[in-house]
Coordinates of N, CA, C and O in Angstrom, one line a residue:
M1 N 85.2 128.0 89.8 CA 84.8 126.7 90.4 C 84.6 126.7 91.9 O 83.7 126.1 92.3
T2 N 85.5 127.4 92.5 CA 85.4 127.4 94.1 C 84.1 128.1 94.5 O 83.4 127.5 95.3
K3 N 83.7 129.2 93.8 CA 82.4 129.7 94.2 C 81.2 128.9 94.0 O 80.3 128.9 94.8
L4 N 81.3 128.1 92.8 CA 80.1 127.2 92.5 C 80.1 126.1 93.6 O 79.0 125.8 94.2
L5 N 81.2 125.6 93.9 CA 81.4 124.5 94.9 C 80.8 125.0 96.3 O 80.1 124.3 97.1
L6 N 81.3 126.2 96.7 CA 81.0 126.8 98.0 C 79.4 127.0 98.1 O 78.8 126.7 99.0
S7 N 78.9 127.6 96.9 CA 77.4 127.8 96.9 C 76.7 126.5 97.0 O 75.6 126.5 97.7
L8 N 77.1 125.5 96.3 CA 76.4 124.2 96.4 C 76.5 123.6 97.8 O 75.6 123.1 98.3
H9 N 77.7 123.7 98.4 CA 77.9 123.3 99.9 C 77.0 123.9 100.8 O 76.3 123.4 101.6
V10 N 76.9 125.2 100.7 CA 76.0 126.1 101.5 C 74.6 125.7 101.3 O 73.7 125.5 102.2
L11 N 74.1 125.6 100.0 CA 72.8 125.3 99.7 C 72.4 123.9 100.2 O 71.4 123.6 100.9
A12 N 73.3 122.9 100.1 CA 73.1 121.6 100.6 C 73.0 121.6 102.0 O 72.2 120.8 102.6
A13 N 73.8 122.4 102.8 CA 73.6 122.4 104.3 C 72.3 123.1 104.7 O 71.6 122.5 105.6
I14 N 71.9 123.9 104.0 CA 70.6 124.6 104.3 C 69.5 123.7 104.0 O 68.6 123.4 104.8
I15 N 69.5 123.1 102.8 CA 68.4 122.2 102.3 C 68.3 120.9 103.1 O 67.3 120.3 103.4
A16 N 69.5 120.2 103.4 CA 69.6 119.0 104.1 C 69.6 119.0 105.5 O 69.0 118.2 106.2
I17 N 70.4 119.8 106.1 CA 70.6 119.8 107.6 C 69.5 120.5 108.2 O 69.1 120.0 109.3
G18 N 69.0 121.6 107.7 CA 67.9 122.4 108.3 C 66.7 121.6 108.7 O 66.2 121.6 109.8
P19 N 66.2 120.9 107.7 CA 64.9 120.1 108.0 C 65.2 119.0 109.1 O 64.3 118.7 109.9
V20 N 66.4 118.4 109.1 CA 66.6 117.4 110.2 C 66.7 118.0 111.5 O 66.2 117.5 112.5
T21 N 67.3 119.2 111.6 CA 67.4 119.9 113.0 C 66.0 120.2 113.5 O 65.7 120.1 114.6
V22 N 65.2 120.7 112.6 CA 63.9 121.2 113.0 C 63.1 120.0 113.3 O 62.4 119.9 114.4
A23 N 63.0 119.0 112.4 CA 62.1 117.8 112.6 C 62.6 117.0 113.8 O 61.7 116.5 114.6
A24 N 63.9 116.9 114.0 CA 64.4 116.2 115.2 C 64.0 116.9 116.5 O 63.7 116.2 117.5
S25 N 64.1 118.2 116.5 CA 63.7 118.9 117.6 C 62.2 118.9 118.0 O 61.8 118.9 119.1
M26 N 61.4 118.8 117.0 CA 59.9 118.7 117.1 C 59.5 117.3 117.6 O 58.4 117.1 118.2
F27 N 60.3 116.3 117.4 CA 59.9 114.9 117.7 C 59.6 114.6 119.2 O 58.6 114.0 119.5
P28 N 60.5 114.9 120.1 CA 60.2 114.6 121.5 C 59.0 115.2 122.1 O 58.2 114.4 122.6
P29 N 58.6 116.5 121.8 CA 57.4 116.9 122.4 C 56.3 116.3 121.7 O 55.1 116.1 122.2
A30 N 56.4 116.0 120.4 CA 55.3 115.4 119.6 C 55.0 114.0 120.3 O 53.8 113.5 120.2
V31 N 56.0 113.2 120.6 CA 55.8 111.9 121.2 C 55.0 112.1 122.5 O 54.2 111.3 122.8
R32 N 55.4 113.0 123.3 CA 54.7 113.3 124.6 C 53.2 113.5 124.3 O 52.3 113.1 125.1
R33 N 52.9 114.3 123.2 CA 51.5 114.6 123.0 C 50.8 113.3 122.5 O 49.6 113.1 122.8
A34 N 51.4 112.5 121.7 CA 50.9 111.3 121.1 C 50.7 110.2 122.0 O 50.0 109.1 121.8
A35 N 51.7 110.1 123.0 CA 51.7 108.9 123.9 C 50.3 108.6 124.5 O 49.7 109.6 125.0
P36 N 49.8 107.4 124.5 CA 48.5 107.1 125.1 C 48.6 107.3 126.6 O 49.5 107.1 127.3
G37 N 47.4 107.8 127.1 CA 47.3 108.0 128.5 C 46.6 106.9 129.1 O 46.5 105.7 128.4
E38 N 46.1 106.9 130.3 CA 45.5 105.8 131.0 C 44.2 105.4 130.2 O 43.3 106.0 130.0
G39 N 44.3 104.2 129.6 CA 43.1 103.6 128.8 C 42.9 104.2 127.6 O 41.9 103.8 126.8
D40 N 43.6 105.2 127.2 CA 43.4 106.0 125.9 C 44.3 105.3 124.8 O 45.4 104.8 125.1
G41 N 43.9 105.3 123.6 CA 44.8 105.0 122.4 C 45.4 106.3 122.0 O 45.0 107.4 122.3
P42 N 46.5 106.2 121.1 CA 47.2 107.3 120.7 C 46.2 108.1 119.6 O 45.5 107.3 119.0
D43 N 46.3 109.4 119.5 CA 45.6 110.0 118.6 C 46.2 109.7 117.2 O 47.5 110.0 117.0
R44 N 45.4 109.3 116.2 CA 46.0 108.9 114.9 C 46.7 110.0 114.2 O 47.8 109.8 113.6
R45 N 46.3 111.3 114.3 CA 46.9 112.4 113.7 C 48.3 112.6 114.3 O 49.2 112.9 113.7
E46 N 48.4 112.5 115.7 CA 49.6 112.6 116.3 C 50.6 111.6 115.9 O 51.8 111.8 115.7
V47 N 50.2 110.3 115.7 CA 51.1 109.1 115.3 C 51.6 109.4 113.8 O 52.7 109.2 113.4
T48 N 50.6 110.0 113.0 CA 50.9 110.3 111.6 C 52.0 111.5 111.6 O 53.0 111.5 110.9
T49 N 51.8 112.4 112.5 CA 52.8 113.5 112.7 C 54.2 113.0 113.0 O 55.3 113.3 112.5
L50 N 54.1 112.0 114.1 CA 55.5 111.4 114.5 C 56.1 110.6 113.3 O 57.4 110.8 113.1
A51 N 55.4 109.9 112.5 CA 55.8 109.2 111.4 C 56.5 110.1 110.4 O 57.6 109.8 109.8
L52 N 55.8 111.2 110.2 CA 56.4 112.2 109.1 C 57.7 112.8 109.6 O 58.5 113.0 108.8
L53 N 57.7 113.3 110.9 CA 58.9 113.8 111.5 C 60.0 112.9 111.4 O 61.2 113.2 111.0
H54 N 59.9 111.6 111.7 CA 60.8 110.6 111.6 C 61.3 110.4 110.1 O 62.5 110.3 109.9
R55 N 60.3 110.4 109.3 CA 60.7 110.2 107.8 C 61.5 111.4 107.3 O 62.5 111.2 106.6
I56 N 61.1 112.6 107.7 CA 61.9 113.8 107.3 C 63.3 113.6 107.9 O 64.4 113.8 107.1
C57 N 63.5 113.2 109.0 CA 64.9 113.0 109.6 C 65.8 112.0 108.8 O 66.8 112.2 108.5
R58 N 65.0 110.8 108.6 CA 65.7 109.7 107.8 C 66.1 110.2 106.4 O 67.3 110.0 106.0
V59 N 65.2 110.8 105.7 CA 65.4 111.1 104.2 C 66.5 112.2 104.2 O 67.4 112.2 103.4
Y60 N 66.3 113.2 105.0 CA 67.2 114.4 104.8 C 68.6 114.0 105.4 O 69.6 114.6 105.0
A61 N 68.7 113.1 106.3 CA 69.9 112.6 106.8 C 70.8 112.0 105.7 O 72.0 112.1 105.5
R62 N 70.1 111.2 104.9 CA 70.7 110.6 103.7 C 71.2 111.7 102.6 O 72.2 111.6 102.1
M63 N 70.3 112.7 102.4 CA 70.7 113.8 101.5 C 71.8 114.6 102.2 O 72.7 115.1 101.4
G64 N 72.0 114.6 103.4 CA 73.0 115.3 104.2 C 74.4 114.9 103.8 O 75.4 115.6 104.1
I65 N 74.6 113.8 103.3 CA 75.9 113.3 103.0 C 76.6 114.2 101.8 O 77.8 114.4 101.8
A66 N 75.7 114.9 101.1 CA 76.2 115.9 100.1 C 77.0 117.0 100.8 O 77.9 117.6 100.2
V67 N 76.6 117.4 102.0 CA 77.2 118.5 102.7 C 78.7 118.2 102.9 O 79.5 119.1 102.4
P68 N 79.1 117.3 103.6 CA 80.6 117.1 103.7 C 81.3 116.7 102.4 O 82.4 117.1 102.3
L69 N 80.7 116.1 101.5 CA 81.4 115.8 100.2 C 81.6 117.1 99.5 O 82.7 117.3 98.9
L70 N 80.7 117.9 99.4 CA 80.8 119.3 98.8 C 81.7 120.1 99.5 O 82.6 120.9 99.0
G71 N 81.7 120.0 100.8 CA 82.6 120.7 101.7 C 84.1 120.3 101.5 O 85.0 121.2 101.4
L72 N 84.4 119.1 101.3 CA 85.8 118.6 101.0 C 86.1 119.0 99.7 O 87.3 119.5 99.5
A73 N 85.2 118.9 98.7 CA 85.6 119.5 97.3 C 85.9 120.9 97.3 O 86.9 121.4 96.8
T74 N 85.0 121.7 98.2 CA 85.4 123.1 98.2 C 86.8 123.4 98.9 O 87.5 124.2 98.4
A75 N 87.0 122.7 100.0 CA 88.2 122.9 100.7 C 89.5 122.5 99.9 O 90.5 123.2 99.9
L76 N 89.3 121.4 99.0 CA 90.4 121.1 98.1 C 90.6 122.3 97.1 O 91.8 122.6 96.8
A77 N 89.5 122.7 96.5 CA 89.7 123.8 95.5 C 90.3 125.1 96.1 O 91.0 125.8 95.5
M78 N 90.0 125.2 97.4 CA 90.4 126.5 98.1 C 91.9 126.3 98.7 O 92.6 127.3 99.1
G79 N 92.4 125.0 98.8 CA 93.7 124.7 99.3 C 93.8 124.9 100.8 O 94.9 125.2 101.3
V80 N 92.7 124.6 101.5 CA 92.6 124.8 102.9 C 92.5 123.5 103.7 O 92.1 123.5 104.9
L81 N 92.7 122.3 103.1 CA 92.5 120.9 103.7 C 93.3 120.8 105.0 O 92.7 120.1 105.9
G82 N 94.3 121.5 105.2 CA 95.2 121.2 106.4 C 94.9 122.2 107.5 O 95.5 122.2 108.6
D83 N 94.0 123.2 107.2 CA 93.7 124.3 108.1 C 93.0 123.7 109.5 O 92.1 122.9 109.3
G84 N 93.4 124.2 110.6 CA 92.8 123.7 111.9 C 91.3 123.9 112.0 O 90.6 123.0 112.4
W85 N 90.8 125.0 111.5 CA 89.3 125.3 111.5 C 88.6 124.2 110.7 O 87.5 123.7 111.2
L86 N 89.2 123.8 109.6 CA 88.5 122.9 108.7 C 88.6 121.4 109.4 O 87.6 120.8 109.3
I87 N 89.7 121.1 109.9 CA 89.8 119.8 110.6 C 88.9 119.7 111.8 O 88.2 118.7 111.9
A88 N 88.8 120.8 112.5 CA 87.8 120.8 113.7 C 86.4 120.6 113.1 O 85.6 119.8 113.6
S89 N 86.0 121.3 111.9 CA 84.7 121.2 111.4 C 84.5 119.8 110.8 O 83.3 119.3 111.1
I90 N 85.4 119.1 110.3 CA 85.2 117.8 109.8 C 84.9 116.9 110.9 O 84.2 116.0 110.9
T91 N 85.8 117.0 112.0 CA 85.6 116.2 113.1 C 84.2 116.4 113.8 O 83.5 115.3 114.1
L92 N 83.9 117.6 114.0 CA 82.5 117.9 114.5 C 81.3 117.4 113.7 O 80.3 116.9 114.2
T93 N 81.5 117.5 112.3 CA 80.5 117.0 111.5 C 80.4 115.4 111.6 O 79.3 114.9 111.6
A94 N 81.6 114.8 111.7 CA 81.5 113.3 112.0 C 80.8 112.9 113.2 O 80.1 111.9 113.2
V95 N 81.1 113.7 114.3 CA 80.5 113.5 115.6 C 78.9 113.6 115.5 O 78.1 112.9 116.0
A96 N 78.6 114.8 114.7 CA 77.2 115.1 114.6 C 76.5 114.0 113.8 O 75.3 113.6 114.1
A97 N 77.1 113.5 112.7 CA 76.6 112.4 112.0 C 76.4 111.2 112.9 O 75.4 110.5 112.7
G98 N 77.4 110.9 113.6 CA 77.4 109.8 114.4 C 76.3 109.9 115.4 O 75.6 108.8 115.8
T99 N 76.2 111.1 116.0 CA 75.1 111.3 117.1 C 73.7 111.0 116.4 O 72.8 110.3 117.0
L100 N 73.5 111.5 115.2 CA 72.2 111.3 114.6 C 72.0 109.8 114.3 O 70.8 109.3 114.5
L101 N 72.9 109.1 113.7 CA 72.8 107.9 113.3 C 72.8 106.9 114.4 O 72.1 105.7 114.4
A102 N 73.4 107.0 115.5 CA 73.5 106.1 116.6 C 72.6 106.3 117.7 O 72.2 105.4 118.4
F103 N 72.2 107.7 117.9 CA 71.3 107.9 119.1 C 69.9 108.5 118.8 O 69.0 108.2 119.3
V104 N 69.9 109.4 117.8 CA 68.7 110.1 117.5 C 67.6 109.2 116.7 O 66.6 109.0 117.1
L105 N 68.1 108.8 115.5 CA 67.3 108.0 114.7 C 66.8 106.7 115.3 O 65.5 106.4 115.1
P106 N 67.7 106.0 115.8 CA 67.2 104.8 116.5 C 66.2 105.0 117.6 O 65.1 104.3 117.6
R107 N 66.3 106.0 118.4 CA 65.4 106.3 119.5 C 64.1 106.8 118.9 O 63.0 106.5 119.5
Q108 N 64.2 107.7 118.0 CA 63.0 108.0 117.2 C 62.1 106.8 116.8 O 60.9 106.7 117.0
D109 N 62.8 105.9 116.1 CA 62.2 104.6 115.6 C 61.5 103.9 116.7 O 60.4 103.5 116.7
E110 N 62.3 103.8 117.9 CA 61.8 103.0 119.1 C 60.6 103.7 119.6 O 59.5 103.0 120.0
L111 N 60.6 105.0 119.8 CA 59.5 105.6 120.4 C 58.3 105.7 119.5 O 57.1 105.6 119.9
L112 N 58.5 105.8 118.1 CA 57.4 105.7 117.2 C 56.8 104.4 117.3 O 55.5 104.3 117.2
G113 N 57.6 103.3 117.4 CA 57.0 102.0 117.5 C 56.1 101.8 118.8 O 55.0 101.2 118.8
Q114 N 56.7 102.3 119.8 CA 56.0 102.3 121.1 C 54.6 103.0 121.1 O 53.5 102.4 121.4
V115 N 54.6 104.2 120.6 CA 53.3 104.9 120.4 C 52.3 104.2 119.3 O 51.1 104.1 119.7
S116 N 52.8 103.7 118.3 CA 52.0 103.0 117.3 C 51.4 101.8 117.9 O 50.3 101.5 117.5
E117 N 52.2 101.0 118.7 CA 51.6 99.9 119.3 C 50.9 100.1 120.6 O 50.6 99.1 121.3
R118 N 50.6 101.3 120.9 CA 49.9 101.8 122.1 C 50.6 101.3 123.4 O 49.9 100.9 124.4
R119 N 51.9 101.2 123.4 CA 52.6 100.8 124.6 C 52.9 102.1 125.3 O 53.1 103.3 124.6
P120 N 53.1 102.1 126.6 CA 53.3 103.3 127.4 C 54.7 103.9 127.0 O 55.7 103.1 126.7
V121 N 55.0 105.2 127.0 CA 56.2 105.7 126.8 C 56.8 106.4 128.0 O 56.0 107.2 128.7
D122 N 58.0 106.0 128.3 CA 58.6 106.6 129.5 C 59.1 108.0 129.2 O 59.8 108.1 128.2
R123 N 58.7 109.0 130.0 CA 59.1 110.4 129.8 C 60.7 110.5 129.7 O 61.1 111.3 128.9
R124 N 61.4 109.8 130.4 CA 62.8 109.8 130.3 C 63.4 109.5 129.1 O 64.5 110.0 128.6
S125 N 62.6 108.6 128.4 CA 63.1 108.3 127.0 C 63.0 109.5 126.0 O 63.9 109.8 125.2
T126 N 61.9 110.3 126.2 CA 61.7 111.5 125.5 C 62.8 112.6 125.8 O 63.3 113.3 125.0
V127 N 63.1 112.7 127.1 CA 64.1 113.7 127.6 C 65.4 113.2 127.1 O 66.2 114.2 126.6
Q128 N 65.8 112.0 127.0 CA 67.1 111.6 126.6 C 67.3 111.8 125.0 O 68.1 112.3 124.6
L129 N 66.2 111.5 124.4 CA 66.0 111.9 123.0 C 66.3 113.4 122.7 O 67.0 113.8 121.8
A130 N 65.6 114.2 123.4 CA 65.7 115.7 123.3 C 67.2 116.1 123.6 O 67.7 116.9 122.9
M131 N 67.8 115.4 124.5 CA 69.1 115.7 124.9 C 70.1 115.5 123.7 O 71.0 116.2 123.3
F132 N 69.9 114.2 123.1 CA 70.8 113.9 122.0 C 70.5 114.7 120.7 O 71.5 115.1 120.1
T133 N 69.3 115.2 120.7 CA 68.9 116.0 119.4 C 69.6 117.4 119.7 O 70.1 118.0 118.8
G134 N 69.5 117.8 121.0 CA 70.2 119.1 121.4 C 71.7 119.0 121.1 O 72.3 120.1 120.6
V135 N 72.4 118.0 121.4 CA 73.8 117.8 121.1 C 74.1 117.8 119.5 O 74.9 118.5 119.0
F136 N 73.2 117.2 118.8 CA 73.3 117.2 117.4 C 73.1 118.6 116.8 O 74.1 119.1 116.0
N137 N 72.2 119.3 117.3 CA 72.0 120.7 116.8 C 73.1 121.5 117.3 O 73.5 122.5 116.5
L138 N 73.6 121.5 118.4 CA 74.7 122.3 118.9 C 76.0 122.0 118.1 O 76.7 122.9 117.8
L139 N 76.2 120.8 117.7 CA 77.4 120.4 116.9 C 77.2 121.2 115.6 O 78.2 121.7 115.0
W140 N 76.2 121.1 114.9 CA 75.9 121.8 113.6 C 76.0 123.2 113.7 O 76.6 124.0 112.9
A141 N 75.5 123.8 114.8 CA 75.6 125.2 115.1 C 77.2 125.6 115.2 O 77.7 126.7 114.6
T142 N 78.0 124.8 115.9 CA 79.3 125.1 116.0 C 80.0 124.9 114.7 O 81.0 125.8 114.4
V143 N 79.7 124.0 113.9 CA 80.3 123.8 112.6 C 80.0 125.1 111.7 O 80.8 125.6 111.0
T144 N 78.7 125.6 111.8 CA 78.4 126.6 111.0 C 79.2 127.9 111.4 O 79.6 128.6 110.6
V145 N 79.4 128.1 112.8 CA 80.2 129.2 113.2 C 81.6 129.1 112.7 O 82.2 130.1 112.3
L146 N 82.2 127.9 112.8 CA 83.5 127.7 112.3 C 83.7 128.0 110.8 O 84.7 128.5 110.4
M147 N 82.7 127.6 110.1 CA 82.6 127.9 108.7 C 82.6 129.4 108.3 O 83.2 129.8 107.2
I148 N 81.9 130.1 109.2 CA 81.9 131.6 109.0 C 83.0 132.3 109.4 O 83.7 133.2 108.8
V149 N 83.5 132.0 110.7 CA 84.6 132.8 111.3 C 85.9 132.4 110.7 O 86.8 133.1 110.6
R150 N 86.1 131.0 110.5 CA 87.5 130.5 109.9 C 88.7 131.1 110.7 O 89.3 131.8 110.1
P151 N 88.9 130.6 111.8 CA 90.1 131.2 112.5 C 91.3 131.2 111.7 O 91.6 130.1 111.1
G152 N 92.1 132.1 111.7 CA 93.3 132.1 110.9 C 93.2 132.4 109.5 O 94.0 132.4 108.6
S153 N 91.9 132.8 109.0 CA 91.6 133.1 107.7 C 92.4 134.2 107.2 O 92.5 135.1 107.8
T154 N 92.8 134.2 105.9 CA 93.6 135.3 105.3 C 92.5 136.2 104.6 O 93.0 137.2 104.0
T155 N 91.4 135.8 104.5 CA 90.3 136.6 103.7 C 89.8 137.8 104.4 O 89.1 138.7 103.9
G156 N 90.1 137.9 105.7 CA 89.6 139.0 106.6 C 88.1 138.8 106.9 O 87.7 139.7 107.6
A157 N 87.5 137.8 106.6 CA 86.2 137.6 107.0 C 86.1 136.8 108.3 O 86.9 136.1 108.7

């Protein structure tokens, strides 16, 4: 049962978190390309691309709830719920989810609205979004490393 849960946990992480990290990273430069210039309207294809990237982030973020749920079930089956590496991973996962929900998705929505309504986009807004996205991605990378290294693990891995 443990191997099945672990396999599902890893698959869920790849399928759900991977697309969010890629789409969220692509969003800030896509906004800069789509933002209307002096007297220009936004390129419709670019606006469509922005809307798609934002939708990917929203949909896969919802699917991403499976990752910690399966992770907790796996940890329970393995008997490692009290291990420090797991507690650190759970904490970082919560911070990553909070970053996505509180900073990344709302700013994407705001910038998409500005571009769609042909309002000017402040470059600082895209830089700030890129920073929050980078923090989100770094948190997930750290969780991934903790899951592989598992400090104090008795499995030798």
